[in-house]
Short mmCIF file of C-alpha atoms in Angstrom, two decimals:
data_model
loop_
_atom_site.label_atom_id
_atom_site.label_comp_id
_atom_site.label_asym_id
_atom_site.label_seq_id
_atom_site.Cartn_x
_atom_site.Cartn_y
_atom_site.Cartn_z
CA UNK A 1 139.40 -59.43 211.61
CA UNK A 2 136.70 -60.54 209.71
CA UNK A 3 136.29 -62.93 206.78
CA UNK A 4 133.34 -61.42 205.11
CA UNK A 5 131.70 -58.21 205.21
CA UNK A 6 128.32 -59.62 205.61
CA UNK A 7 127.24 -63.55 205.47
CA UNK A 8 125.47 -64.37 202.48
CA UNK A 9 121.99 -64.38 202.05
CA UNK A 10 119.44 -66.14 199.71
CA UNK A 11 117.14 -63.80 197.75
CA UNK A 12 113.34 -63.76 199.20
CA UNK A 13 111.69 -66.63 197.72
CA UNK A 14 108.06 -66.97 195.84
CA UNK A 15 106.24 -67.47 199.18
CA UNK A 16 108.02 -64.97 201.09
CA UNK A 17 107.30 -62.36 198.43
CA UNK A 18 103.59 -63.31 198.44
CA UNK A 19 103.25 -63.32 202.38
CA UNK A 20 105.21 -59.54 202.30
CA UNK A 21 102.64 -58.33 199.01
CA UNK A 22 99.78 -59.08 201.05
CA UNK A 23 100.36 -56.26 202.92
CA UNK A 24 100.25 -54.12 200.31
CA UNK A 25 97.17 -54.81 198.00
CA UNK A 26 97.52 -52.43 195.75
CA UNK A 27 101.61 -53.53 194.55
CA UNK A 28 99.93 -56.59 193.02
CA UNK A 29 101.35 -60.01 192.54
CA UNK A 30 105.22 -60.73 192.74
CA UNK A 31 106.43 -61.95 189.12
CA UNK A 32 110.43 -61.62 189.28
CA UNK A 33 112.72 -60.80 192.15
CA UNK A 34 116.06 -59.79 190.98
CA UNK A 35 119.05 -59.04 192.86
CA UNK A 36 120.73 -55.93 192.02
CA UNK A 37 124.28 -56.51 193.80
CA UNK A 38 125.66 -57.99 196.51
CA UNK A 39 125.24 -55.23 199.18
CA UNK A 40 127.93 -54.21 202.27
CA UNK A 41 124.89 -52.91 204.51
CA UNK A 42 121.89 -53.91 202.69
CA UNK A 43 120.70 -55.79 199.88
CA UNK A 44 118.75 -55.02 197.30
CA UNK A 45 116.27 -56.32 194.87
CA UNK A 46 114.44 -55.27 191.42
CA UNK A 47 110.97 -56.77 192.11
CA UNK A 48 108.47 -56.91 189.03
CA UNK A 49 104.57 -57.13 190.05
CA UNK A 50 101.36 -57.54 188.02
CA UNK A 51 101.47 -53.80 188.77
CA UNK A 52 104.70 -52.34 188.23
CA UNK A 53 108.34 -52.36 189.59
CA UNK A 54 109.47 -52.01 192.64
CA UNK A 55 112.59 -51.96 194.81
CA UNK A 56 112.97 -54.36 197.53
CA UNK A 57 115.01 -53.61 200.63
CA UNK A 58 116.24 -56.05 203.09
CA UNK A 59 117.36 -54.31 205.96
CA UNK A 60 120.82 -56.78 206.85
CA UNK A 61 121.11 -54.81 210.65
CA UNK A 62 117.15 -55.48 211.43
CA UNK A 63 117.27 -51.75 213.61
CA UNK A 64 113.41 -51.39 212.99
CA UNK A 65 113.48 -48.17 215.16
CA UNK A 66 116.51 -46.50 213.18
CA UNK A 67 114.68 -48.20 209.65
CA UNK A 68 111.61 -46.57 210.89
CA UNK A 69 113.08 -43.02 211.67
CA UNK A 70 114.54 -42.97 208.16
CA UNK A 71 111.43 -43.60 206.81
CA UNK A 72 109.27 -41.21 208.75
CA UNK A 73 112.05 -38.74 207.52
CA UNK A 74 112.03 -39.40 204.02
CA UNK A 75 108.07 -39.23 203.89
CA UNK A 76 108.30 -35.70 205.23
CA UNK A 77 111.40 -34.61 203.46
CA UNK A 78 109.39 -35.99 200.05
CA UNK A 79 106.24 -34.10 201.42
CA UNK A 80 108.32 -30.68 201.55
CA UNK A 81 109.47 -31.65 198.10
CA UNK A 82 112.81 -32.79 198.53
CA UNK A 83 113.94 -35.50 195.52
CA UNK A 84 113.52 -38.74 197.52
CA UNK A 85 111.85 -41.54 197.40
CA UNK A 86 110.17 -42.70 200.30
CA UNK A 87 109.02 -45.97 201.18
CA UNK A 88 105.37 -47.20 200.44
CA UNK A 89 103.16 -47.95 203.24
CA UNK A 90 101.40 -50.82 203.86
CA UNK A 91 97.81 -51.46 204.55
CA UNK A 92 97.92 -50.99 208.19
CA UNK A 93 100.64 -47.79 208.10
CA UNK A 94 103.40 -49.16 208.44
CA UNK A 95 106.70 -49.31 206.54
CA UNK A 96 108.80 -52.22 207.81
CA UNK A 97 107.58 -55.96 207.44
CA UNK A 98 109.78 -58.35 209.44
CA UNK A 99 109.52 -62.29 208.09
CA UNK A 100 111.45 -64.37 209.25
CA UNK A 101 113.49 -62.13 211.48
CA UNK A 102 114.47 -60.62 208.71
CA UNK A 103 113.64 -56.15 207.69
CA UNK A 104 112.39 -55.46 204.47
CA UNK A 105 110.68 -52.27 203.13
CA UNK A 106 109.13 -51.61 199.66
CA UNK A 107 110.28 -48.69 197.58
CA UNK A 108 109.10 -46.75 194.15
CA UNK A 109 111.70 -47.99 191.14
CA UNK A 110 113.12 -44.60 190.40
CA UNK A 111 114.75 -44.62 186.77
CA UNK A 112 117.45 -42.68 186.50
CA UNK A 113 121.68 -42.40 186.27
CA UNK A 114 124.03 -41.34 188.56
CA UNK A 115 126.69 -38.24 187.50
CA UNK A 116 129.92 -37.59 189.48
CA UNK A 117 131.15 -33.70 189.77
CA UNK A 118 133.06 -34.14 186.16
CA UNK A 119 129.36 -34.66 184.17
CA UNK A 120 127.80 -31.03 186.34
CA UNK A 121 128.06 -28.15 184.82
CA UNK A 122 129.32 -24.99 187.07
CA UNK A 123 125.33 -23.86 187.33
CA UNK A 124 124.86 -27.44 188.46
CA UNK A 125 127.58 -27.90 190.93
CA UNK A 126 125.32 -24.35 192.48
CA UNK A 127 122.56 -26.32 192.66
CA UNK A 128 123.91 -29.89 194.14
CA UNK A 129 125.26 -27.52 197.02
CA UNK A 130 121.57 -25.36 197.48
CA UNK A 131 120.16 -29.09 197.35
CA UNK A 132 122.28 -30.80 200.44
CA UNK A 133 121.62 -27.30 202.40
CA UNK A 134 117.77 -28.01 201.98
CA UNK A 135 118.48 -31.22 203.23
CA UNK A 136 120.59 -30.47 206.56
CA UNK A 137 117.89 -27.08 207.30
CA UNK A 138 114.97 -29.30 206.41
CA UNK A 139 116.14 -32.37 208.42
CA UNK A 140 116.23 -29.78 211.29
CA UNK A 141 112.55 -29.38 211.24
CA UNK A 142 111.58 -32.74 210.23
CA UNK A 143 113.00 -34.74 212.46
CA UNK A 144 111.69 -32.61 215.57
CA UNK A 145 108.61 -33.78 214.33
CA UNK A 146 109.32 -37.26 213.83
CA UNK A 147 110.36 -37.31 217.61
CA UNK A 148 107.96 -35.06 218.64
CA UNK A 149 104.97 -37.41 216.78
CA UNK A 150 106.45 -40.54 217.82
CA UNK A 151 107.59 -42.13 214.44
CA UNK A 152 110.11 -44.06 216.20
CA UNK A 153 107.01 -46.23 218.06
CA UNK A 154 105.48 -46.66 214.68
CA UNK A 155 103.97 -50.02 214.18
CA UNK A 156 106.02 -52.23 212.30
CA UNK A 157 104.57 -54.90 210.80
CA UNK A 158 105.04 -58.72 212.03
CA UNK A 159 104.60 -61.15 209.19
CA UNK A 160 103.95 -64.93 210.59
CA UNK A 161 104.69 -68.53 209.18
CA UNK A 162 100.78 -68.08 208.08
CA UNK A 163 100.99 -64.53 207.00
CA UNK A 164 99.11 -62.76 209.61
CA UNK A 165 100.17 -59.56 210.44
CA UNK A 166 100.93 -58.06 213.60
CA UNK A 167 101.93 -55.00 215.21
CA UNK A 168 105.23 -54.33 217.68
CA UNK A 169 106.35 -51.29 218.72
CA UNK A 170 110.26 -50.35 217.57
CA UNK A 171 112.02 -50.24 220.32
CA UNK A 172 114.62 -47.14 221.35
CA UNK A 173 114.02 -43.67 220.20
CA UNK A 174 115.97 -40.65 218.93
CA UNK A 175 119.17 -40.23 220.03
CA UNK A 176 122.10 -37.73 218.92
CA UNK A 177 123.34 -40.35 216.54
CA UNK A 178 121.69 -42.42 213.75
CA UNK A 179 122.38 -46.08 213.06
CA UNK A 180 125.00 -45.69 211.24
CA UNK A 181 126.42 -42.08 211.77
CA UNK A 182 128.99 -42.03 208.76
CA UNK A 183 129.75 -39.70 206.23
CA UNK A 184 130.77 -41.00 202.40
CA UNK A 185 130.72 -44.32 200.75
CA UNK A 186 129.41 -46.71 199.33
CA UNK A 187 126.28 -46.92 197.72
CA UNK A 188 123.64 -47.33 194.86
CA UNK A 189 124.68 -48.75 191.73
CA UNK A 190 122.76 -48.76 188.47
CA UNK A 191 121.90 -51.56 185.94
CA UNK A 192 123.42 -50.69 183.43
CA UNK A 193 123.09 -47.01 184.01
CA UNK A 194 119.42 -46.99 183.47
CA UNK A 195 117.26 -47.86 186.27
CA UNK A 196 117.96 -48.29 189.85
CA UNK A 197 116.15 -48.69 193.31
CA UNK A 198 116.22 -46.69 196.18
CA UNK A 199 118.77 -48.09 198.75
CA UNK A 200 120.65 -50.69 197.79
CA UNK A 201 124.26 -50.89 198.65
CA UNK A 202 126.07 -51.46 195.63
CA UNK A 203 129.35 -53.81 195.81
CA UNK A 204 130.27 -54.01 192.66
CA UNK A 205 132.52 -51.02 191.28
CA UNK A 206 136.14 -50.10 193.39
CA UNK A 207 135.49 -46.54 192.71
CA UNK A 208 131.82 -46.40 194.59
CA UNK A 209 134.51 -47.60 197.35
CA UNK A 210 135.11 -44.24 198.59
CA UNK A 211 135.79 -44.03 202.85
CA UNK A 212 135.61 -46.63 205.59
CA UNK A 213 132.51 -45.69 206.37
CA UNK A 214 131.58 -47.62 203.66
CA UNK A 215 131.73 -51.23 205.55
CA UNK A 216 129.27 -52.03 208.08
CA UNK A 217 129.49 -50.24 211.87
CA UNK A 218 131.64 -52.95 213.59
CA UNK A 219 133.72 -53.52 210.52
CA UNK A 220 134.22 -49.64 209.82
CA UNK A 221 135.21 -49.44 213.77
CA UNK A 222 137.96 -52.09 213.13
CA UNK A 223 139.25 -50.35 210.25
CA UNK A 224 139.33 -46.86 211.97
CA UNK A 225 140.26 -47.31 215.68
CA UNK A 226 136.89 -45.63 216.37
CA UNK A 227 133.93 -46.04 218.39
CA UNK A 228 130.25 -45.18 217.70
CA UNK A 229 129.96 -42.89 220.42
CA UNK A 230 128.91 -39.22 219.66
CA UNK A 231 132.62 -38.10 221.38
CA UNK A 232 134.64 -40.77 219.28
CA UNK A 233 132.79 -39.66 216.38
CA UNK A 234 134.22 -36.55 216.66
CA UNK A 235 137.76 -37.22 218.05
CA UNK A 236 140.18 -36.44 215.21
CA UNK A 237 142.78 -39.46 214.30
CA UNK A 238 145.93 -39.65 216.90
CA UNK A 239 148.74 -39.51 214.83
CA UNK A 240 150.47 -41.88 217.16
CA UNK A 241 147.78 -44.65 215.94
CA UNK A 242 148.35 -43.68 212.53
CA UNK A 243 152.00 -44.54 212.62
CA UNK A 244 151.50 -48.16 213.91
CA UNK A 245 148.97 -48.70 211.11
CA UNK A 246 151.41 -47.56 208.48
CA UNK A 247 154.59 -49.72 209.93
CA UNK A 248 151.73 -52.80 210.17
CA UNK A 249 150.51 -51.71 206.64
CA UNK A 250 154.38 -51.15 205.41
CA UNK A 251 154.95 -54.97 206.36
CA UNK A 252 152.36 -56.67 204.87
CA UNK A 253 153.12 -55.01 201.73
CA UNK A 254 156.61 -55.86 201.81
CA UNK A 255 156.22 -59.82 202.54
CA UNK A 256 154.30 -60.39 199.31
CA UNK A 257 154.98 -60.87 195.51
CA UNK A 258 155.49 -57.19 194.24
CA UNK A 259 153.30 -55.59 191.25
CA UNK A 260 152.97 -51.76 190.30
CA UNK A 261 150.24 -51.06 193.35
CA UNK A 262 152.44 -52.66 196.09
CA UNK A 263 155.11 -50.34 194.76
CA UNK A 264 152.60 -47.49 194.93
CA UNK A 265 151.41 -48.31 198.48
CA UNK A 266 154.72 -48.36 199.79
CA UNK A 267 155.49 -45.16 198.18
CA UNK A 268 152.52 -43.54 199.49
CA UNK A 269 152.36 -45.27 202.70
CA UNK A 270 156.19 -43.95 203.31
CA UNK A 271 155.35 -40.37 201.61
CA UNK A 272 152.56 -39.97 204.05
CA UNK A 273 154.25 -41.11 207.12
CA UNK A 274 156.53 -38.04 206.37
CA UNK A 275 153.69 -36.03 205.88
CA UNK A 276 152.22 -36.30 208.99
CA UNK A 277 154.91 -36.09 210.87
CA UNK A 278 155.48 -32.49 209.96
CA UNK A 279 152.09 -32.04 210.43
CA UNK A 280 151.07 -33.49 214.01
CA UNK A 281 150.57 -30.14 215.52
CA UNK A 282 147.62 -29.45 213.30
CA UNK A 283 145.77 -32.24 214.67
CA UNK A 284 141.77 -30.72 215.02
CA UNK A 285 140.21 -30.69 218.40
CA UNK A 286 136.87 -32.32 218.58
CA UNK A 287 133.86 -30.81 216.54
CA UNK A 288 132.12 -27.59 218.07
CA UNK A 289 128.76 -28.50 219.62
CA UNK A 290 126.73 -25.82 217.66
CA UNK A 291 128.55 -27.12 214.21
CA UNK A 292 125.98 -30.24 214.72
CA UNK A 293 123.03 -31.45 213.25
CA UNK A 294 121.09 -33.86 211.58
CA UNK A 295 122.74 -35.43 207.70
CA UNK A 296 121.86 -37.50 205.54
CA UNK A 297 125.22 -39.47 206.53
CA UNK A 298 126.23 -40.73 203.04
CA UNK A 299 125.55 -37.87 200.31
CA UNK A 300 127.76 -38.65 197.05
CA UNK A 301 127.43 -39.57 193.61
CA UNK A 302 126.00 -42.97 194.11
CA UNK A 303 123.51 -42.02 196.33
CA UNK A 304 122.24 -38.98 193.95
CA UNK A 305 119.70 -40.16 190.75
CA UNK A 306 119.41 -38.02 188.11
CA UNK A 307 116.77 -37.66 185.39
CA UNK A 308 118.49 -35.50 182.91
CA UNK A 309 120.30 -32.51 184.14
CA UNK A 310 117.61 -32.64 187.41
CA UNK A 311 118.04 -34.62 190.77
CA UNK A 312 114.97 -37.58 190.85
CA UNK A 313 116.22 -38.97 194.54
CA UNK A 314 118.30 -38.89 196.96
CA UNK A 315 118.49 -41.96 198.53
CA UNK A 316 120.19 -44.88 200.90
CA UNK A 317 119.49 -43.06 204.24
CA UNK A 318 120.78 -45.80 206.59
CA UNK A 319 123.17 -42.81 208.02
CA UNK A 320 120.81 -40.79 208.80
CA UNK A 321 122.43 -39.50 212.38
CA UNK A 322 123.65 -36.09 214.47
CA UNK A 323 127.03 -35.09 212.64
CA UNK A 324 128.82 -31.99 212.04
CA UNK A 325 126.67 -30.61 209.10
CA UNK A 326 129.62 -28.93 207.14
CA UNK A 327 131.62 -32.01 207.37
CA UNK A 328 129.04 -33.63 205.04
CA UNK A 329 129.29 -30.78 202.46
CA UNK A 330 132.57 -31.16 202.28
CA UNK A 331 133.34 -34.89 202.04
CA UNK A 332 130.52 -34.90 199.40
CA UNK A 333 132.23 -31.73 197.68
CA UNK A 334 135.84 -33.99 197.71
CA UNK A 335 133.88 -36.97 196.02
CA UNK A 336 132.09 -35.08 193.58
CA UNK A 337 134.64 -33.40 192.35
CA UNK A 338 137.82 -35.26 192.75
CA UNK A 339 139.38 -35.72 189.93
CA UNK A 340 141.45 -38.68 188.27
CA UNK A 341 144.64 -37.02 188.99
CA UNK A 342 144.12 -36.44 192.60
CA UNK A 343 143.57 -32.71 192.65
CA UNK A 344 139.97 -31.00 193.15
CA UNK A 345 137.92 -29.06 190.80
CA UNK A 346 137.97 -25.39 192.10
CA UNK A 347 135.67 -24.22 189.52
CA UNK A 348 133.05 -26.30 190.89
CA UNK A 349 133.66 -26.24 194.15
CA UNK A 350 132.96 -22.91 194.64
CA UNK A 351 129.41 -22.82 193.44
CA UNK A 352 128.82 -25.36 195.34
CA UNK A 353 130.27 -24.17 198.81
CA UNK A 354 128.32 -20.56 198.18
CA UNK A 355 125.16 -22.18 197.55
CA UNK A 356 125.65 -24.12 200.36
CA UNK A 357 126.34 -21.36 202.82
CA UNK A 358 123.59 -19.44 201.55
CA UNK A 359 121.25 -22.10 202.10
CA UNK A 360 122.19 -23.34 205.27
CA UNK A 361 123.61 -19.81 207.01
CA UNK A 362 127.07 -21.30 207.67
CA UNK A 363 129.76 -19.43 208.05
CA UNK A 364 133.14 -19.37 205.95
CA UNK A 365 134.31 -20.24 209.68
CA UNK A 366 132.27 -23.47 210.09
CA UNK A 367 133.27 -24.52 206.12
CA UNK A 368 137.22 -23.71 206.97
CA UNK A 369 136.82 -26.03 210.39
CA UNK A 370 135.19 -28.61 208.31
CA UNK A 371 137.34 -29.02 205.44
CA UNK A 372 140.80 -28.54 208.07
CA UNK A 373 139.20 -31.97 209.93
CA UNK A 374 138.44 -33.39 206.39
CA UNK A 375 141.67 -32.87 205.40
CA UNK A 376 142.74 -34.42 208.78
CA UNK A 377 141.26 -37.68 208.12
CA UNK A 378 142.08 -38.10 204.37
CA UNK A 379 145.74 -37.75 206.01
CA UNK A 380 145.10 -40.44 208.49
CA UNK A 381 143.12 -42.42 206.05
CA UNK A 382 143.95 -45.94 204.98
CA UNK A 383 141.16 -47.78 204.46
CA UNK A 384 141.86 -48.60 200.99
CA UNK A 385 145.03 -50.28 201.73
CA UNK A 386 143.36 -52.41 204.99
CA UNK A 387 140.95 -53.84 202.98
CA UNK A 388 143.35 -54.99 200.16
CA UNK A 389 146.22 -56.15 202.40
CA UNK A 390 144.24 -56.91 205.99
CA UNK A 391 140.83 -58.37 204.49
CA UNK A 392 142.09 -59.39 200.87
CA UNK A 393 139.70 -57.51 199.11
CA UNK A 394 140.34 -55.66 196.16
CA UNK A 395 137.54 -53.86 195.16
CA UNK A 396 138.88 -50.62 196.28
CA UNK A 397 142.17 -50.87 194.43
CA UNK A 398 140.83 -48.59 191.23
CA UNK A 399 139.86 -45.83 193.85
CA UNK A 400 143.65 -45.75 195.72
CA UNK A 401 145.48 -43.69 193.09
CA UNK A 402 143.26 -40.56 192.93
CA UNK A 403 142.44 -41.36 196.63
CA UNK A 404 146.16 -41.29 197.96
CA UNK A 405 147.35 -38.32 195.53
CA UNK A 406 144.80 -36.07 196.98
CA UNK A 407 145.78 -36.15 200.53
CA UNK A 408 149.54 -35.25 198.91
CA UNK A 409 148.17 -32.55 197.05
CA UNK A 410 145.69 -31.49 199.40
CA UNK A 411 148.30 -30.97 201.94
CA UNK A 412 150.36 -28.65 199.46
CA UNK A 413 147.32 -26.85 198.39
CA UNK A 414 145.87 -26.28 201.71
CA UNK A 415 144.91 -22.71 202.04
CA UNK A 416 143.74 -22.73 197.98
CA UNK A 417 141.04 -25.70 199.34
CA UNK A 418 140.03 -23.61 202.72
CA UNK A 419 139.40 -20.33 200.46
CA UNK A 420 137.41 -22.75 197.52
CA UNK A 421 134.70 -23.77 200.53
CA UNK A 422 134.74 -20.00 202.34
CA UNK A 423 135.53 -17.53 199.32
#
């Protein structure tokens, strides 16, 4: 198991920042670099210029061909007039500088907040689900033009010790699953609520901490069982693996001073071991073929900006991969509107999941598969409760409550959640 999520590293300094804004002559000179948090993927950075603001991304995984098809994405995506914000290019084209063996790309500073489900209105929660079904049928056409124009090749460019700049060509190309094929988590948190880049993977608030998906590829494959292969993706949890993790889980919790969580962990941990074994049989077989396409990957709250009542960006696209589109809709639709006492907002949900279907075609079919292997996982889900009592880390502990009630009440409330996504 591992001891950190990512090993530390030291913010760009004045020379590095100079060699990188040499490639872009018209983002000016670098005044103040400021980190924004301490990222599980990525980190991030505020940088100021002698021409404006600007939001720094260092790329921790250094996959310029998977960097590069997110951006080519993005640029089209912004092009059909989607709410992103892509990356700026440099002088030469490109949109990836490597220094130092390390990835960074420059972004526009988008100002704006984020809003979970609670803050949309009903006409609003309509409009969040016509917006992710623009993504997935848009996504469809863009990216058989990134592979069909070669994005993945694009130069990316080489900074040296003396700041000349180079050209290599990104290795790989496009494959049925992006870097980091996930689904919700973690990711951009605000300053103060007021201004925030474009990527960066916030670490600093337990309830951003929403699915294991949220910890970097071989971490999240620790915590899961799973593989990165297309079939693993789409393998629902053995229940059999399930109940080791909760006796393993069940011990840890019990060898330790007590407080009111380790009471609730047991209780839940206990309560769900119950629960699935009444419910084994309904384990889903593996996604249907057609069901896939390409997603965004991590579509919540934290990756949504808002200027007023309006979407500004969508952003963090390091999942960008080949999943099972309704999936998406309906692990963002459970983190949107979850609310504190573990149930889901109905009201909302509904808009949503129409405007969604409408916009995409799907079926109520396709959304009553997705949310029956949603549900699935939230009931083999334990992420949470690995990271507090495998890795020591605590930042999820505010999310576990709400998090744990809803598979308990989702469970109960089954068929009222199917006929919310497919009414």
């Amino acid at each position: 198991m591992p001891r950190s999520l990512v090993p530390p590293v030291a913010p760009p300094d004045g020379g590095t920042l100079r060699t990188l804004l040499r490639r872009y002559r018209h983002a000016g000179e670098p005044l103040t670099c400021e980190p924004l948090t301490e990222g599980l993927l990525n980190h991030g950075y505020r940088l100021s210029t002698s021409r404006g603001r600007f939001f720094l991304k260092h790329h921790l995984d250094g996959d310029r061909a998977a960097i590069v098809r997110q951006h080519a994405a993005t640029l089209r995506l912004g092009a059909l007039g989607l709410p992103v914000a892509p990356p700026v290019e440099a002088d030469d084209g490109s949109t990836v500088a490597v220094l130092g063996g390390r990835c960074y790309a420059l972004h526009p500073w988008v100002e704006g907040r984020h809003r979970d489900g609670g803050e949309l209105t009903a006409a609003q929660s309509r409009r969040l689900g016509a917006l992710l079904g623009t993504v997935h049928v848009s996504l469809e056409t863009v990216m058989k033009e990134v592979a069909g124009r070669g994005e993945v090749f694009e130069p990316v460019g080489v900074v040296g010790a003396r700041g000349a700049v180079g050209a290599v060509g990104g290795a790989g190309a496009i494959g049925a699953v992006g870097a980091l094929g996930g689904a919700t988590g973690l990711g951009t948190l605000s300053m103060g609520g007021r201004g925030v880049g474009t990527g960066g993977r916030g670490a600093g608030a337990g309830t951003a901490l929403r699915s294991p998906e949220s910890a970097p590829e071989g971490l999240r494959c620790t915590l899961t069982g799973t593989s990165h292969a297309p079939d693993a993706l789409d393998a629902a949890a053995d229940p059999e693996d399930t109940y080791a993790l909760i006796e393993e889980l069940l011990a840890l919790v019990r060898r330790r001073p007590r407080d009111s969580f380790d009471e609730l962990a047991e209780h839940r941990l206990v309560e769900r071991r119950d629960l699935l074994e009444r419910h084994a049989h309904r384990r889903p077989p593996p996604a249907a073929t057609p069901a896939r396409g390409w997603v965004h990957g991590d579509f919540h709250p934290l990756n949504l900006l808002y200027r007023d009542a309006e979407p500004a960006a969508i952003v963090d696209w390091d999942r960008l991969g080949v999943r099972p589109r309704a999936e998406e809709a309906v692990r963002a639709a459970v983190i949107f509107f979850l609310r504190p006492d573990g149930t889901l907002d109905f009201a909302k949900i509904r808009p949503y999941a129409r405007a969604y279907r409408h916009t995409t075609g799907a079926g109520p079919a396709e959304l009553a598969a997705a949310v029956h292997r949603v549900w699935w996982e939230r009931l083999n889900d334990f992420w949470m409760l690995r990271w507090r009592y495998q890795l020591g880390d605590h930042r999820a502990d505010p999310g576990f409550p709400a998090s744990a009630a809803l598979a308990v009440w989702w469970t109960r409330a089954y068929e009222d959640v199917r006929d919310a996504f497919t009414d």
